[in-house]
Amino acid sequence: MNAYITAAGAYLPGPPVGNDEIAARLGGVDERGDRLRRRILAANGIAKRHYALDAQGRTTELNEELAANALHAALDERGLGAADLDMLATATTQGDLLVPGFASMVHGRLGGGPMQVLSASGVCASSLAALDAAVAKVRLGDRRRAAVVGSELSSRWLRGSRFNGGGDADAHFLRWMLSDGAGAVLVEAQPRPDRPSLRVDWVRTVSLAHANQVCMRAGMGEGPSPTAGRTWQDMGSAAAAEQAGMMLLRQDTSALGALAEAGLREFQSLTREGLIDLGKLDHVLCHYSTNAFRDIVFDQLASAGAQIDTDRWFSNLETRGNTGAASIFIALEECWRTGRFEPGQTVLLAVPESGRFTFGFAHLTCVDGEAETTAAPASRPAVHAAPPAVQRVAPESGSVQDRLAAVWQEFEQRLDQVPVMHRLAEGTATIEDYRRLLFNLRQQVADGARWISRAASNFSVDLFDLRSAAIGHAAEEHRDFMMIERDYAACGGSIEDIRGGEKNIGSEALSAYMFHTASQPDPIGLLGAMFIIEGLGTGKASGWAARFKETLGLRDDQVSFLAYHGEADDDHFAKLQAILASPRVDAAAADAIVKTAKIVARLYALQLEELDHV
């Protein structure tokens, strides 16, 4: 099942504040502070920003109000209300209250009905962590429509009354960097019919805190990391912590160069994995706090031979300011509202976070709602831009991707005729059907990591990257059969029975063929097997899990294997697509891959047909 961004909204409080007005709005600027202000503003490139402060420096709105206003903007643009949501994921650096969570407060302000809420805490990258959670629940079929909002009210940390005429350069730095605002998106299982939507291909967040000290911080004493007895909560009172300077928001500016380099390494890692194709990337929305950071990235990409046309980059830092967790959604909303994206184009969201070095990335594809629904149904494996409706392609013609798409189309038609799948589609499947499916899958899946490992051992040094990929894949999947066993037991089956089970005729044939093929020198044809098997995961498993849950009233812990592979196999399929598009797949390799895909598709269907013959 896919997930789509179907609407975007933003809210920026008050009129825009120019550079010459900041000092008056925030107050507390002495001669030294004014010199810092001018120097920092000259470097960051921000010309206008917004504050939820009036001319006297008083707070005019709560952070939860900023978030709710952005959510209403997104809902209004979609023609929906809060009652249409069944999940809300929020992101902020600091809510209005210490307790309860920010999502609960935003939900209370937003209204609507009962819904799942999630508060993602952190700094800038928390927005993509919240998006990741919402997308996962929609893909799983567990939630129908989710809202995600990033919101910041930084100005309360920046007022002159907090500085009392003091504060070091690290504290003053962020006074002239941060501002207020909120951005929101809606995530749904289907694209909207009246305008293009953004399919979420994948979301990745990674923390490098294991190798880096705290960089952006508040609430701790001096030093690179907190120590027992020296956080703001240990000071006896909030006033004592304030007096000690712990409540100032600080940035270790000396670490920002390393942050840019680390972010570039993560970007390049995604490129090597095949998740990003620089040649096909149409738009990059990168959140950065200063144009200096952008220039470092541009220079290092160019020196690495991976330069991206700067026309493809979009940022509204200059006119909207640095709004932390809200920034990436505020940028996305402007692109959405102005029609920057066209169907077929790809979009990368990139968010570095200096807190303790966290990075978030998301890859989107702009799709036409009607075309996506009719030409690229969710059951067909698709990670990158959806191709046109599949036409039957003769085995001798077309690219390897086209030929595999034709194999997949025939495989889908065969699956529709398999008795157990037919009963599932009609809503007449029984718990016995589901247990038989798990019982038989377990016997074949238990062999999966073994034949993948054998294939790895038979790749020559010329195909070393395929050997490495196979070894990594085997490591990820060698315990999958245990997940099936747990689901089987949760549905009333016996662990002893499923472990002592035998393969059915189809499973025997499939397993024997896989081991035979994996034992050949340089078994590149197995990429065709992976296309079918991983395609089942990314294209079918989530739908089967949701259908079994609905038909049989099952719990999450009873469909965990199918639900997990519906999400995890997206990564595997993306990597496979990158390999299939590489120069190493010549004509001979393409023939072997397509032939193997055909055989595996037929044997896999036979395995499922045999469920009714045991």
XYZ file of C-alpha atoms in Angstrom:
614
model
C 0.000 0.000 0.000
C 1.262 3.458 -0.858
C 1.046 6.739 1.065
C 0.515 10.146 -0.513
C 0.882 13.745 0.614
C -2.432 15.204 -0.533
C -2.377 18.698 0.989
C -0.043 21.187 2.633
C -0.590 24.202 4.858
C 1.507 26.817 6.636
C 1.032 29.516 9.227
C 3.405 32.407 9.960
C 2.391 34.664 12.841
C 2.226 38.440 12.533
C 3.663 40.618 9.765
C 7.155 39.877 8.397
C 9.960 41.406 10.445
C 12.945 42.848 8.553
C 16.552 42.799 9.715
C 16.455 46.370 10.986
C 13.442 45.608 13.183
C 14.707 42.498 14.945
C 16.644 44.208 17.706
C 13.655 46.339 18.662
C 11.324 43.328 18.669
C 13.593 41.044 20.728
C 15.230 43.770 22.844
C 18.319 43.606 25.021
C 20.917 44.482 22.366
C 24.080 46.246 23.474
C 26.898 47.451 21.217
C 28.657 44.073 21.234
C 25.386 42.242 20.577
C 24.602 44.534 17.669
C 27.961 43.783 16.059
C 27.210 40.062 16.345
C 23.744 40.651 14.902
C 25.057 42.384 11.798
C 27.738 39.791 11.182
C 25.377 36.803 11.599
C 22.625 38.310 9.451
C 25.109 39.060 6.685
C 26.103 35.375 6.612
C 22.739 33.638 6.976
C 20.950 35.471 4.160
C 17.642 35.830 6.023
C 15.871 39.064 5.122
C 12.436 38.508 6.711
C 11.007 36.294 9.417
C 7.927 36.080 11.659
C 7.527 36.226 15.430
C 4.572 35.464 17.666
C 5.584 38.594 19.608
C 4.014 42.022 19.565
C 5.953 45.274 19.355
C 6.500 45.186 23.136
C 7.972 41.668 22.988
C 4.922 39.937 24.489
C 3.903 36.475 23.259
C 0.752 36.712 21.141
C 0.085 33.036 20.358
C 0.942 29.631 21.762
C 3.010 27.101 19.837
C -0.018 24.791 19.788
C -2.005 27.585 18.146
C 0.594 27.974 15.405
C 0.410 24.221 14.778
C -3.392 24.150 14.759
C -3.543 27.061 12.309
C -1.183 25.296 9.892
C -3.247 22.111 10.187
C -6.469 24.016 9.468
C -4.818 25.510 6.379
C -3.932 22.034 5.079
C -7.384 20.631 5.894
C -9.135 23.596 4.273
C -7.048 23.212 1.132
C -8.165 19.558 0.969
C -11.799 20.380 1.809
C -11.718 18.361 5.035
C -12.147 18.938 8.743
C -10.349 17.730 11.852
C -12.974 15.006 12.295
C -11.674 13.397 9.085
C -8.319 12.596 10.710
C -7.479 9.412 12.568
C -3.839 10.269 13.357
C -1.884 13.384 14.300
C 1.928 13.448 14.423
C 3.619 16.599 15.693
C 7.206 17.849 15.759
C 8.688 20.713 17.750
C 11.811 21.619 19.675
C 9.833 22.712 22.738
C 6.100 22.760 23.341
C 4.294 25.313 25.460
C 4.235 22.987 28.470
C 6.639 20.497 29.986
C 3.768 17.999 30.355
C 1.667 16.723 28.599
C 3.074 15.989 25.152
C 2.821 18.562 22.382
C 0.602 16.332 20.201
C -2.009 16.080 22.943
C -2.111 19.845 23.302
C -2.382 20.380 19.540
C -5.144 17.768 19.320
C -7.030 19.563 22.067
C -6.670 22.846 20.222
C -7.519 21.343 16.807
C -10.536 19.329 17.875
C -11.985 16.542 15.764
C -12.651 13.061 17.094
C -10.608 10.314 18.753
C -7.289 9.767 16.984
C -3.804 8.405 17.482
C -1.307 11.099 18.480
C 2.470 11.114 18.387
C 4.869 13.775 19.705
C 8.223 13.668 17.919
C 10.781 15.611 19.922
C 14.181 16.803 18.806
C 15.063 19.802 16.695
C 14.760 20.279 12.927
C 14.698 16.629 11.792
C 11.839 15.766 14.147
C 9.484 16.854 11.346
C 10.604 14.006 9.091
C 10.524 11.581 12.029
C 6.854 12.515 12.483
C 6.245 12.132 8.737
C 7.925 8.712 8.795
C 5.574 7.519 11.546
C 2.463 8.758 9.758
C 3.503 7.252 6.424
C 4.235 3.893 8.074
C 0.790 3.715 9.698
C -0.986 4.643 6.464
C 1.021 2.118 4.455
C 0.238 -0.531 7.031
C -3.457 0.122 6.540
C -3.733 0.943 10.230
C -4.665 4.582 9.634
C -6.697 6.100 6.810
C -5.704 9.760 6.963
C -2.932 11.305 9.068
C -1.865 14.901 9.611
C 1.746 15.861 10.288
C 2.777 19.262 11.601
C 6.088 20.877 12.503
C 5.822 23.993 14.657
C 8.227 26.297 16.485
C 7.833 29.278 18.809
C 11.531 30.023 19.239
C 11.125 33.727 20.002
C 10.353 33.046 23.657
C 13.929 31.771 23.983
C 15.360 34.784 22.207
C 13.945 37.787 24.078
C 16.434 40.166 25.606
C 15.070 39.593 29.127
C 16.665 36.132 29.048
C 20.100 37.526 28.317
C 20.267 40.304 30.914
C 22.856 42.033 28.757
C 25.091 38.939 28.798
C 25.341 35.629 27.058
C 28.234 34.268 25.041
C 28.571 34.243 21.256
C 27.090 30.727 20.984
C 23.925 31.982 22.681
C 23.679 35.210 20.676
C 24.171 33.305 17.420
C 20.721 31.692 17.526
C 18.988 34.969 18.465
C 19.491 36.138 14.900
C 18.858 32.755 13.273
C 15.554 31.415 14.606
C 11.950 32.547 14.218
C 8.381 31.273 14.539
C 6.006 29.386 12.262
C 4.305 26.074 11.475
C 3.894 23.834 8.435
C 1.641 20.820 7.948
C 0.865 18.066 5.443
C -1.875 15.459 5.098
C -0.974 11.823 4.365
C -3.533 9.473 2.785
C -3.586 5.981 1.315
C -4.893 7.249 -2.051
C -3.929 10.268 -4.172
C -6.485 13.066 -4.328
C -8.561 13.105 -7.528
C -8.658 16.851 -8.209
C -4.951 17.750 -8.374
C -1.521 16.057 -8.305
C -0.343 14.409 -5.094
C 3.103 13.471 -3.808
C 3.700 9.753 -3.392
C 6.046 9.103 -0.460
C 8.588 6.652 -1.833
C 10.647 6.428 1.347
C 11.662 8.335 4.494
C 15.011 7.919 6.279
C 16.290 9.422 9.514
C 19.651 8.652 11.091
C 21.366 9.807 14.274
C 25.130 10.139 14.545
C 25.013 10.992 18.256
C 27.229 7.994 19.006
C 30.119 9.848 17.382
C 29.333 13.501 18.167
C 28.921 15.694 21.225
C 25.935 17.940 21.854
C 25.955 20.873 19.428
C 22.657 22.788 19.802
C 21.458 22.663 23.379
C 19.595 24.253 26.270
C 19.173 23.132 29.855
C 22.710 22.012 30.634
C 25.812 23.505 32.178
C 29.157 24.097 30.538
C 30.864 21.207 28.786
C 30.326 19.052 25.702
C 27.679 16.813 27.313
C 25.394 16.852 30.359
C 26.608 15.494 33.693
C 24.693 14.267 36.718
C 23.635 17.149 38.926
C 24.342 19.756 36.252
C 21.156 19.970 34.215
C 18.493 22.646 34.663
C 16.322 20.243 36.656
C 19.094 19.758 39.220
C 19.488 23.438 40.081
C 16.915 23.668 42.845
C 14.662 25.999 40.914
C 14.045 27.190 37.393
C 15.189 30.637 38.520
C 18.546 29.233 39.599
C 18.935 27.483 36.238
C 18.085 30.741 34.472
C 20.607 32.647 36.576
C 23.263 30.076 35.683
C 22.636 30.670 31.971
C 21.326 27.144 31.429
C 18.108 28.320 29.813
C 19.860 30.060 26.951
C 19.621 28.277 23.612
C 23.189 27.747 22.430
C 24.823 26.588 19.219
C 28.400 25.308 18.955
C 29.157 27.151 15.717
C 32.555 25.477 15.382
C 30.799 22.147 14.668
C 28.672 23.358 11.739
C 31.299 22.539 9.120
C 31.431 18.957 10.382
C 27.618 18.852 10.280
C 27.635 19.769 6.591
C 30.252 17.122 5.818
C 28.351 14.443 7.750
C 25.122 15.350 5.963
C 26.830 15.048 2.605
C 28.149 11.594 3.529
C 24.616 10.461 4.422
C 23.340 11.858 1.116
C 26.034 9.986 -0.792
C 25.216 6.794 1.109
C 21.604 6.986 -0.093
C 22.888 7.525 -3.625
C 25.100 4.420 -3.424
C 22.121 2.386 -2.169
C 20.157 3.392 -5.244
C 17.562 5.373 -3.301
C 18.586 8.650 -4.963
C 19.301 9.015 -8.680
C 20.983 12.385 -9.183
C 20.238 12.316 -12.882
C 16.496 11.963 -12.269
C 16.131 14.226 -9.245
C 13.980 17.189 -10.259
C 13.672 19.126 -6.985
C 15.674 19.322 -3.757
C 14.116 21.051 -0.741
C 16.906 21.314 1.793
C 16.428 22.939 5.174
C 19.496 24.843 6.248
C 19.976 27.551 8.829
C 22.294 29.730 6.803
C 23.335 30.228 3.203
C 26.870 29.481 4.329
C 25.765 25.915 5.028
C 24.238 25.670 1.540
C 27.451 26.903 -0.065
C 29.500 24.261 1.781
C 27.199 21.521 0.455
C 27.333 22.855 -3.110
C 31.137 23.067 -3.031
C 31.599 19.575 -1.601
C 29.146 18.006 -4.043
C 31.028 19.629 -6.903
C 34.405 18.430 -5.592
C 32.993 14.893 -5.331
C 31.876 14.995 -8.961
C 28.183 14.914 -8.009
C 27.163 18.501 -8.578
C 23.437 19.242 -8.667
C 22.076 22.085 -10.766
C 21.293 24.793 -8.197
C 18.096 25.627 -10.101
C 16.713 22.364 -8.778
C 17.230 23.472 -5.162
C 14.475 25.372 -3.380
C 14.622 27.251 -0.103
C 12.518 30.058 1.306
C 14.944 30.725 4.160
C 15.371 34.335 3.014
C 11.658 35.213 3.235
C 10.312 32.801 5.879
C 13.292 32.506 8.215
C 14.669 29.470 10.000
C 11.702 27.859 11.732
C 13.405 24.649 12.839
C 11.108 21.623 12.680
C 8.557 23.642 10.691
C 10.972 24.766 7.962
C 10.797 21.789 5.601
C 6.983 21.764 5.599
C 6.794 25.542 5.160
C 9.056 25.194 2.105
C 6.994 22.264 0.813
C 3.778 24.243 1.255
C 5.082 27.135 -0.853
C 6.082 24.739 -3.636
C 2.706 22.997 -3.374
C 0.742 26.251 -3.436
C 2.644 27.690 -6.396
C 2.437 24.534 -8.522
C 6.195 23.947 -8.615
C 5.837 20.151 -8.931
C 4.533 18.386 -12.040
C 3.430 14.735 -12.425
C 6.381 12.432 -12.986
C 8.870 14.703 -11.200
C 10.811 13.573 -8.143
C 11.405 15.572 -4.967
C 13.997 15.092 -2.230
C 13.470 16.578 1.232
C 16.687 16.934 3.245
C 16.931 18.115 6.858
C 20.194 18.272 8.835
C 19.816 18.746 12.591
C 22.680 20.071 14.670
C 21.278 19.046 18.086
C 23.511 16.001 18.220
C 23.886 15.349 14.498
C 20.658 13.850 13.143
C 19.669 13.789 9.468
C 16.335 13.228 7.786
C 15.576 12.560 4.112
C 12.379 11.803 2.198
C 11.908 10.959 -1.480
C 8.617 11.932 -3.146
C 7.181 11.481 -6.629
C 4.544 13.842 -7.983
C 1.663 11.796 -9.451
C -1.588 12.561 -11.215
C -4.329 11.101 -9.040
C -6.408 9.533 -11.795
C -3.421 8.162 -13.696
C -1.877 6.730 -10.516
C -5.095 4.941 -9.605
C -5.748 3.446 -13.041
C -2.247 2.874 -14.392
C -0.227 2.016 -11.290
C -2.387 0.153 -8.759
C -0.936 -0.155 -5.278
C -0.523 -3.917 -5.722
C 2.104 -3.517 -8.448
C 5.611 -3.105 -7.044
C 6.612 0.519 -7.538
C 9.151 2.614 -5.691
C 10.138 5.305 -8.147
C 7.995 7.320 -10.536
C 4.991 5.309 -11.678
C 5.326 4.197 -15.310
C 2.392 4.208 -17.698
C -0.084 1.358 -17.683
C 1.755 -1.884 -18.319
C 1.388 -3.312 -21.807
C 2.317 -6.897 -22.588
C 5.874 -6.855 -23.930
C 7.363 -9.619 -26.025
C 10.279 -11.381 -24.241
C 12.699 -10.338 -26.955
C 11.947 -6.594 -26.825
C 11.956 -3.695 -24.415
C 14.117 -2.807 -21.434
C 14.585 -5.310 -18.642
C 12.213 -3.224 -16.510
C 9.503 -3.359 -19.187
C 9.930 -7.099 -19.613
C 9.752 -7.679 -15.868
C 6.644 -5.499 -15.666
C 4.989 -7.787 -18.223
C 5.983 -10.836 -16.161
C 4.531 -9.179 -13.074
C 1.249 -8.424 -14.848
C 0.862 -12.078 -15.828
C 1.808 -13.151 -12.291
C -0.864 -10.881 -10.788
C -3.493 -12.391 -13.054
C -2.432 -15.888 -11.985
C -2.528 -14.921 -8.303
C -6.080 -13.659 -8.696
C -7.100 -17.200 -9.686
C -5.405 -18.916 -6.743
C -8.288 -20.208 -4.563
C -7.092 -18.815 -1.226
C -6.346 -15.384 -2.763
C -9.735 -15.400 -4.473
C -11.462 -16.122 -1.162
C -9.451 -13.369 0.519
C -10.508 -10.846 -2.153
C -14.160 -11.874 -1.757
C -14.005 -11.634 2.029
C -14.757 -15.341 2.575
C -11.292 -16.441 3.735
C -11.252 -18.361 7.031
C -8.802 -18.524 9.901
C -7.898 -21.998 8.630
C -6.957 -20.432 5.271
C -4.701 -17.956 7.033
C -3.062 -20.602 9.216
C -2.436 -22.800 6.147
C -0.850 -19.823 4.390
C 1.504 -19.202 7.327
C 2.243 -22.915 7.732
C 3.287 -23.311 4.100
C 5.120 -19.991 3.786
C 7.221 -20.826 6.815
C 8.713 -23.911 5.181
C 9.824 -21.988 2.099
C 10.862 -18.772 3.871
C 13.139 -20.754 6.214
C 15.255 -21.583 3.148
C 15.402 -17.981 1.897
C 18.498 -16.730 3.696
C 20.275 -20.006 2.872
C 19.912 -19.745 -0.893
C 20.733 -16.022 -0.794
C 23.948 -16.861 1.096
C 24.771 -19.561 -1.423
C 24.278 -17.093 -4.249
C 26.617 -14.653 -2.509
C 29.349 -17.279 -2.311
C 29.091 -17.879 -6.061
C 29.485 -14.284 -7.220
C 32.954 -13.588 -8.567
C 35.056 -10.596 -7.619
C 33.809 -8.815 -10.758
C 30.349 -8.772 -9.163
C 31.582 -7.999 -5.678
C 28.866 -5.402 -5.075
C 26.180 -8.026 -5.763
C 27.924 -10.394 -3.356
C 27.885 -7.691 -0.673
C 24.238 -6.888 -1.327
C 23.304 -10.571 -1.101
C 25.175 -11.016 2.182
C 23.426 -7.959 3.660
C 20.051 -9.189 2.446
C 20.579 -12.641 3.944
C 21.501 -11.075 7.284
C 18.286 -9.044 7.273
C 16.009 -11.993 6.455
C 17.528 -15.044 8.119
C 15.037 -14.912 11.011
C 11.906 -14.072 9.031
C 10.500 -17.562 9.450
C 10.452 -16.992 13.225
C 8.071 -14.082 12.706
C 5.763 -16.416 10.779
C 5.928 -18.922 13.661
C 4.896 -16.228 16.153
C 1.946 -15.169 13.968
C 0.916 -18.813 13.592
C 0.998 -19.392 17.353
C -0.913 -16.126 17.960
C -3.654 -17.497 15.682
C -4.012 -20.713 17.692
C -1.486 -22.865 15.830
C 1.142 -25.093 17.395
C 4.807 -24.072 17.233
C 5.786 -27.749 17.212
C 3.503 -28.449 14.254
C 4.746 -25.581 12.082
C 8.394 -26.325 12.857
C 7.885 -29.968 11.967
C 5.973 -29.204 8.767
C 6.979 -30.262 5.277
C 7.048 -28.227 2.094
C 4.126 -28.616 -0.278
C 4.761 -29.532 -3.913
C 5.051 -25.909 -5.013
C 7.380 -25.013 -2.141
C 9.591 -28.018 -2.887
C 9.839 -27.006 -6.535
C 10.495 -23.353 -5.721
C 13.148 -24.106 -3.104
C 14.915 -26.638 -5.319
C 15.004 -24.207 -8.225
C 16.339 -21.389 -6.041
C 19.157 -23.525 -4.621
C 20.034 -24.833 -8.093
C 20.183 -21.328 -9.576
C 22.094 -19.927 -6.600
C 24.728 -22.639 -7.080
C 25.649 -21.476 -10.584
C 28.642 -19.177 -11.220
C 27.636 -15.495 -11.059
C 23.895 -16.216 -10.645
C 22.758 -12.777 -11.795
C 19.465 -14.289 -12.981
C 18.396 -14.406 -9.332
C 17.639 -10.694 -9.626
C 14.514 -11.865 -11.436
C 13.593 -14.028 -8.452
C 14.118 -11.056 -6.181
C 11.874 -8.941 -8.417
C 8.995 -11.370 -7.851
C 9.597 -12.079 -4.155
C 10.369 -8.500 -3.086
C 7.565 -7.311 -5.361
C 5.167 -9.478 -3.371
C 6.403 -7.783 -0.223
C 6.197 -4.197 -1.416
C 3.117 -4.673 -3.626
C 0.954 -7.327 -1.978
C 1.879 -8.083 1.630
C 0.392 -4.958 3.253
C -2.868 -5.423 1.378
C -3.079 -9.070 2.387
C -2.349 -8.172 6.021
C -5.052 -5.481 6.065
C -7.560 -7.789 4.340
C -6.960 -10.688 6.731
C -7.253 -8.280 9.678
C -10.541 -6.898 8.398
C -12.063 -10.236 7.360
C -11.018 -12.249 10.406
C -10.815 -9.524 13.059
C -7.114 -10.203 13.687
C -4.726 -8.193 15.833
C -1.464 -6.574 14.721
C 0.562 -9.340 16.413
C -1.243 -11.933 14.272
C -0.296 -10.373 10.905
C 3.163 -9.029 11.765
C 5.046 -10.961 9.052
C 2.908 -9.688 6.175
C 2.681 -6.167 7.619
C 6.436 -5.949 8.222
C 7.319 -7.033 4.700
C 4.810 -4.631 3.233
C 7.031 -1.864 4.604
C 10.553 -3.336 4.798
C 10.571 -4.679 1.246
C 10.193 -1.147 -0.139
C 13.884 -0.637 0.715
C 14.913 -3.916 -0.876
C 12.904 -3.207 -4.007
C 14.417 0.265 -4.346
C 17.920 -1.228 -4.218
C 16.914 -3.879 -6.743
C 15.590 -1.218 -9.122
C 18.910 0.604 -8.940
C 20.822 -2.594 -9.823
C 18.486 -3.378 -12.721
C 19.141 0.103 -14.117
C 22.928 -0.263 -13.872
C 25.221 -0.916 -16.879
C 26.125 -4.380 -15.571
C 22.718 -5.684 -16.721
C 23.599 -6.339 -20.352
C 21.445 -8.239 -22.873
C 22.526 -11.685 -21.671
C 21.959 -10.782 -18.028
C 18.546 -9.306 -18.881
C 17.492 -12.562 -20.570
C 18.573 -14.585 -17.538
C 16.799 -12.223 -15.121
C 13.517 -12.287 -17.056
C 13.591 -16.085 -17.469
C 14.225 -16.580 -13.755
C 11.405 -14.171 -12.888
C 8.979 -16.162 -15.066
C 9.925 -19.472 -13.441
C 9.782 -18.118 -9.895
C 6.413 -16.443 -10.549
C 4.950 -19.742 -11.765
C 6.395 -21.778 -8.898
C 5.327 -19.240 -6.274
C 1.768 -19.339 -7.590
C 1.927 -23.162 -7.528
C 3.003 -22.994 -3.891
C -0.124 -20.983 -3.056
C -2.367 -23.195 -5.178
C -1.189 -26.212 -3.182
C -2.615 -24.736 0.022
C -5.933 -26.298 -0.989
C -4.361 -29.678 -1.747
C -2.792 -30.529 1.612
